[in-house]
mmCIF file of C-alpha atoms in Angstrom:
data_model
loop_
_atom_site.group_PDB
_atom_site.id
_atom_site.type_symbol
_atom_site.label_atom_id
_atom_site.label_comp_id
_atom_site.label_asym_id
_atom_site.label_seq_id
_atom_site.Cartn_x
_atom_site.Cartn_y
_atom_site.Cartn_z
ATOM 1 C CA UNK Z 1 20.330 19.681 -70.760
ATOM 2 C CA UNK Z 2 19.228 17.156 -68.680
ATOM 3 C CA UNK Z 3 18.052 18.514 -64.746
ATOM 4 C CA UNK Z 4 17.967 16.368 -61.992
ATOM 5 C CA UNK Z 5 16.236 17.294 -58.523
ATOM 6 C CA UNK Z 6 16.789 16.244 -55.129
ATOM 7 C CA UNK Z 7 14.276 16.352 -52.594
ATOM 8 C CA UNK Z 8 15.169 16.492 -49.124
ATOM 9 C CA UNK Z 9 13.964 14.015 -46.572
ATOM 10 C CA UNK Z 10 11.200 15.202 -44.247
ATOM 11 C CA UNK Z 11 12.815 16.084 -40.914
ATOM 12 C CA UNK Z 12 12.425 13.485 -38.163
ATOM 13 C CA UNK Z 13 9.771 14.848 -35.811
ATOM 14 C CA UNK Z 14 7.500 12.411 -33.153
ATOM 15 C CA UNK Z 15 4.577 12.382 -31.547
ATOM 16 C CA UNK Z 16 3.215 10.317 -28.590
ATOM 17 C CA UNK Z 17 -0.465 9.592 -28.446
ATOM 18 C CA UNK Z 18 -1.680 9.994 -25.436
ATOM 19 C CA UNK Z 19 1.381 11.714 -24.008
ATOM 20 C CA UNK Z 20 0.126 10.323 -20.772
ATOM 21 C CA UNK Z 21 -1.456 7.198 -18.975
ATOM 22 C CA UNK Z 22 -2.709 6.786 -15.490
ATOM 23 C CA UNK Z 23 -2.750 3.095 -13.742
ATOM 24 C CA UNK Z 24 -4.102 1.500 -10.855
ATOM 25 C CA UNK Z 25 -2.438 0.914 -7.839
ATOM 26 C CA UNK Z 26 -2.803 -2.756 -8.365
ATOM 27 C CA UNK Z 27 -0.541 -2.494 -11.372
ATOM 28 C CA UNK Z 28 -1.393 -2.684 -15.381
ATOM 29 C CA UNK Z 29 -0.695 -1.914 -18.333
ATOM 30 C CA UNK Z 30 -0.775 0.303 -21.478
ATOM 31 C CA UNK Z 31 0.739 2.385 -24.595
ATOM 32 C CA UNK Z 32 1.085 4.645 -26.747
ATOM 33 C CA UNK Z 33 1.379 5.312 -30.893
ATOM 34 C CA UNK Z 34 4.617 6.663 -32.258
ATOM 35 C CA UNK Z 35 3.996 8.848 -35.226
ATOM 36 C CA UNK Z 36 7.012 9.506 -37.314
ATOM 37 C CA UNK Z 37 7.771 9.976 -41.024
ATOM 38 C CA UNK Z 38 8.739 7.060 -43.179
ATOM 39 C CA UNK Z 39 12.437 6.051 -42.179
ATOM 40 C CA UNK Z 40 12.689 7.893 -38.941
ATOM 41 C CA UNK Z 41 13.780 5.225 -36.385
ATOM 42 C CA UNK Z 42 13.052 5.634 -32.647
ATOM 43 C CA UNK Z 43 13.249 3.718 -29.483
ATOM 44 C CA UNK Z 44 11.151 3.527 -26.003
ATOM 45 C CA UNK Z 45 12.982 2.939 -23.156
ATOM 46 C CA UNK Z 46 11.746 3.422 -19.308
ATOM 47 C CA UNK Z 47 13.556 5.635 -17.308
ATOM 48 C CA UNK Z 48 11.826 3.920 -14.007
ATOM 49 C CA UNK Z 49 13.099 0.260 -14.259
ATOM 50 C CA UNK Z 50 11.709 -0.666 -10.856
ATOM 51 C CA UNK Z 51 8.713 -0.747 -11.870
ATOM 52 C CA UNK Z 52 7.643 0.623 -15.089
ATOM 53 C CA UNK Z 53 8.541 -1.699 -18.120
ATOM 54 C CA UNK Z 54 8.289 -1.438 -22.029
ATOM 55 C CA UNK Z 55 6.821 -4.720 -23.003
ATOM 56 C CA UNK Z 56 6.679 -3.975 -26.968
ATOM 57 C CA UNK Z 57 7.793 -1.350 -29.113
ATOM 58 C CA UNK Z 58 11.073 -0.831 -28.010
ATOM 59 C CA UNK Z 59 12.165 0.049 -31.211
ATOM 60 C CA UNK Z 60 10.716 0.933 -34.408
ATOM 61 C CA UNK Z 61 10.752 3.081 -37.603
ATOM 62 C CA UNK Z 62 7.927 5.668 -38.615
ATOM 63 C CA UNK Z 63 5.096 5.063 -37.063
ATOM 64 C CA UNK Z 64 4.042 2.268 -34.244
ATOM 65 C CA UNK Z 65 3.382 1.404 -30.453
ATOM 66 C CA UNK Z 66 4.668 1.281 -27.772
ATOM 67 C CA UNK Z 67 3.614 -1.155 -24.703
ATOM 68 C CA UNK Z 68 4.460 -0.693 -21.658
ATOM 69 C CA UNK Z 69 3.884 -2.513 -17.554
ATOM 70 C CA UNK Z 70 3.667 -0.989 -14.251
ATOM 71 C CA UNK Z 71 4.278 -3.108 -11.176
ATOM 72 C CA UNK Z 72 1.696 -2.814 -7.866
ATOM 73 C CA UNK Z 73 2.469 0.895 -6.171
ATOM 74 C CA UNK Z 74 2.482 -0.303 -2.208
ATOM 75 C CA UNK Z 75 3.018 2.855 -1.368
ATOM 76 C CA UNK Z 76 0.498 4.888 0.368
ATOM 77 C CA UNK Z 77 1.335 8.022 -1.835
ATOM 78 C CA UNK Z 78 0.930 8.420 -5.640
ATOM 79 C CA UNK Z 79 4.051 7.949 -8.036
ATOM 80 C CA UNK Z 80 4.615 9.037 -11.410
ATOM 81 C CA UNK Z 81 7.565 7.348 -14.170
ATOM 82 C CA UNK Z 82 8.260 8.279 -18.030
ATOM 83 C CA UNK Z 83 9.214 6.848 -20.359
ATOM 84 C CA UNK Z 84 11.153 8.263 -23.455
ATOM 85 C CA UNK Z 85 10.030 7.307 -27.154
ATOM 86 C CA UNK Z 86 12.091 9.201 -29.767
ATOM 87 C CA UNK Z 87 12.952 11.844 -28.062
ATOM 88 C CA UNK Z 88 9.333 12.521 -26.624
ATOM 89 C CA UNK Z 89 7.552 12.042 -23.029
ATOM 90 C CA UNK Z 90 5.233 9.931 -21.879
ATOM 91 C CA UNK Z 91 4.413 10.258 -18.180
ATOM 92 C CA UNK Z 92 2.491 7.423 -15.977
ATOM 93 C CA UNK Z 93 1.155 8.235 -12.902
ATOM 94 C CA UNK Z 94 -0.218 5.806 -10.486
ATOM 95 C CA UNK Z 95 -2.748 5.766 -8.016
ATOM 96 C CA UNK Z 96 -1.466 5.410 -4.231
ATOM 97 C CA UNK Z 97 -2.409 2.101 -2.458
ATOM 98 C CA UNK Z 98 -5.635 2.201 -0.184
ATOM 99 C CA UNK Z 99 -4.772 1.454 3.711
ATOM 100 C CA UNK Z 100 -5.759 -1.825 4.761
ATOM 101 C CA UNK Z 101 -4.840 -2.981 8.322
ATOM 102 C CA UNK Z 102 -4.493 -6.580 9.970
ATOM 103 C CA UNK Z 103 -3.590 -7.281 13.273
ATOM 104 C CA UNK Z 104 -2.292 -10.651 14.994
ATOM 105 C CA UNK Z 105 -3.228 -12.199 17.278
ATOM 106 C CA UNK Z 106 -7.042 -11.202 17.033
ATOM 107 C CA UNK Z 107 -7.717 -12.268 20.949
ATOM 108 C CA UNK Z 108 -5.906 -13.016 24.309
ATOM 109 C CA UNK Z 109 -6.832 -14.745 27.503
ATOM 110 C CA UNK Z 110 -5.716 -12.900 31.034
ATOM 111 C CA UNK Z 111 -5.733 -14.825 34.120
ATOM 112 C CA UNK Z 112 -7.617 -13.713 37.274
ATOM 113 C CA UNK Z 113 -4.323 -11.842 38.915
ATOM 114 C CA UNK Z 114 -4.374 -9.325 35.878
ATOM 115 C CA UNK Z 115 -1.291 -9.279 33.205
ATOM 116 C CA UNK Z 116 -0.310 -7.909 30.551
ATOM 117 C CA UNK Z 117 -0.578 -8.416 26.001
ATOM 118 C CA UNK Z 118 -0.046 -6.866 23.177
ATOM 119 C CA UNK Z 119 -1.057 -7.382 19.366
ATOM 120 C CA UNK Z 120 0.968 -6.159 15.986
ATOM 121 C CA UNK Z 121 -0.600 -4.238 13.378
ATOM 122 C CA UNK Z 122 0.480 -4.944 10.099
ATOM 123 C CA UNK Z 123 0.259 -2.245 6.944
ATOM 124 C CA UNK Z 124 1.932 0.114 4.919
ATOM 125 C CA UNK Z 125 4.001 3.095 5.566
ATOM 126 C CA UNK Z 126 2.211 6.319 5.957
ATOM 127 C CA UNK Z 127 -1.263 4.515 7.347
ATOM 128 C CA UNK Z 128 -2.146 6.181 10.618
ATOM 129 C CA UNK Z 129 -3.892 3.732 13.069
ATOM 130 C CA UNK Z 130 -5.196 4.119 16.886
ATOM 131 C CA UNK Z 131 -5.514 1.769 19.971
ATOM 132 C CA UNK Z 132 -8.560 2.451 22.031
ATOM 133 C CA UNK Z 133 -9.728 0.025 24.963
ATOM 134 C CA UNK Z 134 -13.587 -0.220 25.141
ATOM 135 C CA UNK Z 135 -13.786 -0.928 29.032
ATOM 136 C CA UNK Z 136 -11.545 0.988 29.820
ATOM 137 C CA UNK Z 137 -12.051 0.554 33.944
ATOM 138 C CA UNK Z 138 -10.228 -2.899 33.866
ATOM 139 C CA UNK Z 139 -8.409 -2.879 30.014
ATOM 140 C CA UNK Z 140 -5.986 -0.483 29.575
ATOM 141 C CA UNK Z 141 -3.863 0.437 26.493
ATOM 142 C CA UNK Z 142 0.157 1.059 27.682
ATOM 143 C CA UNK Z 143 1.681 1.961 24.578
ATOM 144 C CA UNK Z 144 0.982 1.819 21.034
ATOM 145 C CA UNK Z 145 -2.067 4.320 21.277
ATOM 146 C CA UNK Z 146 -1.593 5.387 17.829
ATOM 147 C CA UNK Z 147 0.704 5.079 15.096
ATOM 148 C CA UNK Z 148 1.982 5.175 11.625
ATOM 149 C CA UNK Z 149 2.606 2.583 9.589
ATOM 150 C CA UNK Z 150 3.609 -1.004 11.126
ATOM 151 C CA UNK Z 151 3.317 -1.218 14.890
ATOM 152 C CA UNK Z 152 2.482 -2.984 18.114
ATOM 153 C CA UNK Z 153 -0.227 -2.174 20.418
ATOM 154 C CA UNK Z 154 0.371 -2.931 24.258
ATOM 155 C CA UNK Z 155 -2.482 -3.482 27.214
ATOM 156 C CA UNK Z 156 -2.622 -4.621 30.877
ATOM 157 C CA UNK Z 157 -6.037 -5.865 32.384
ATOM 158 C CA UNK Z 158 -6.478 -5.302 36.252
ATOM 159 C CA UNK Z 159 -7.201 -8.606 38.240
ATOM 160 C CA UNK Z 160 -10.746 -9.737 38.306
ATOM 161 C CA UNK Z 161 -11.970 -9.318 41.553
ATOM 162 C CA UNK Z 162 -15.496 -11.108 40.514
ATOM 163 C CA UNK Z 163 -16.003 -15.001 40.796
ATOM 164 C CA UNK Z 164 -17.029 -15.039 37.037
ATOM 165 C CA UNK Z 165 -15.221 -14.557 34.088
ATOM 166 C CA UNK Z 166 -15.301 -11.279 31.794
ATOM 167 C CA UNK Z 167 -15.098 -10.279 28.610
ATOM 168 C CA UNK Z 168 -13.126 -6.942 26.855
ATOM 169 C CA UNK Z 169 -12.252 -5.596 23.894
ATOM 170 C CA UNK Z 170 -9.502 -3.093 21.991
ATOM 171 C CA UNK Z 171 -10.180 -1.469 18.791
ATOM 172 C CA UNK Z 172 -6.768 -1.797 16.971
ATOM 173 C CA UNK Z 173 -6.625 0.004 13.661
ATOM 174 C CA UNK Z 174 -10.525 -0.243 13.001
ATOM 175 C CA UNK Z 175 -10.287 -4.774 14.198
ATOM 176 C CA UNK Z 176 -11.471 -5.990 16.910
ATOM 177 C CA UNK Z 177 -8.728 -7.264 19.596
ATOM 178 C CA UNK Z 178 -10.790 -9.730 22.209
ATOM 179 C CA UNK Z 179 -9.940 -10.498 25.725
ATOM 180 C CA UNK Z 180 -11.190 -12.723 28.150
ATOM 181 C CA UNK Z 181 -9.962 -12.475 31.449
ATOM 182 C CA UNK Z 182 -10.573 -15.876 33.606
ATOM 183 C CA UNK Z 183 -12.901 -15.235 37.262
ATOM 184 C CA UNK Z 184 -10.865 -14.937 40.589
ATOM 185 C CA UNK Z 185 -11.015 -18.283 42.338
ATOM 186 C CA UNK Z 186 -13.342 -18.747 45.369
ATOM 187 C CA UNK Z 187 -12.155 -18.924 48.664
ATOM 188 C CA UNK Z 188 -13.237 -20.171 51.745
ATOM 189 C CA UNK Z 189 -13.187 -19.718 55.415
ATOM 190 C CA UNK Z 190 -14.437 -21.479 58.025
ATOM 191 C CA UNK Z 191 -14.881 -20.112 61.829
ATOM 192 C CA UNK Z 192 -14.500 -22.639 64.846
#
């Protein structure tokens, strides 16, 4: 009598390692090994598209890695994706973007009378920003004291009563906004 045995195949099980990846806001990349038996196929696909990409690995059988990309987070708040390899999850989280502020234009001129200005500030959503005036007897802010996000900063300088020309600053978002306001003009009078 002639017996003949059959083994089985080992059940498909996987394992991610790491299970998850943290990545700068600035973007970057990383991955992960696949371990499966011999024969057990798998694939990696991203279930965050905008901005988390496999770059390898997108498919393989037993064990392997799997690549992956994650765009620049300009968002002032952390995010987190996944992405699914044979069945498992690996989670990416990424760090928030730091504030950074600009403002245009950096500086005015006023003329004698008094008038009016008024800069943007450029950043990202969820940055909170003031507008202070630092002489604050002729340079006044009029709206745009404080905000969130992008925004525009207003200001009105009283005439210059003074037959020289003065000098004044805002502090927009942590810059420097100068002003210069020109000197009244002299005027004469003569008595007969």
């Amino acid at each position: 009598q002639t017996f003949s045995v059959t083994q089985a195949a080992a059940p498909c099980t996987y394992a991610l390692n790491p299970a998850s990846q943290s990545v700068a806001a600035a973007g970057g990349t990383g991955s992960t090994a696949v371990t499966a038996p011999t024969g057990c196929a798998w694939t990696g696909v991203s279930n965050n598209t905008s901005w988390l990409t496999v770059t390898s690995g997108a498919s393989g059988s037993g064990g392997g890695t799997v690549a992956f990309s994650a765009a620049a987070n300009a968002s002032t708040t952390q995010r987190s994706g996944t992405l699914t390899i044979g069945g498992q999850t690996l989670t990416v989280t990424q760090a928030a973007a730091g504030c950074t502020y600009s403002i245009n234009p950096t500086s005015q001129s006023i003329v004698a009378a008094g008038g009016t200005g008024s800069s943007t500030v450029t950043t990202l959503a969820g940055c909170a920003w003031t507008g202070v005036s630092n002489n604050t007897s002729w340079l006044t802010v009029t709206s745009g004291a404080s905000g969130n996000g992008p925004g525009t900063v207003a200001f009105s300088a009283a005439a210059n009563p003074n037959g020289t020309q003065r000098s004044g600053s805002l502090t927009i978002a942590g810059q420097t906004f100068s002003v210069t306001q020109a000197a009244a003009p002299c005027t004469y009078a003569l008595n007969p």
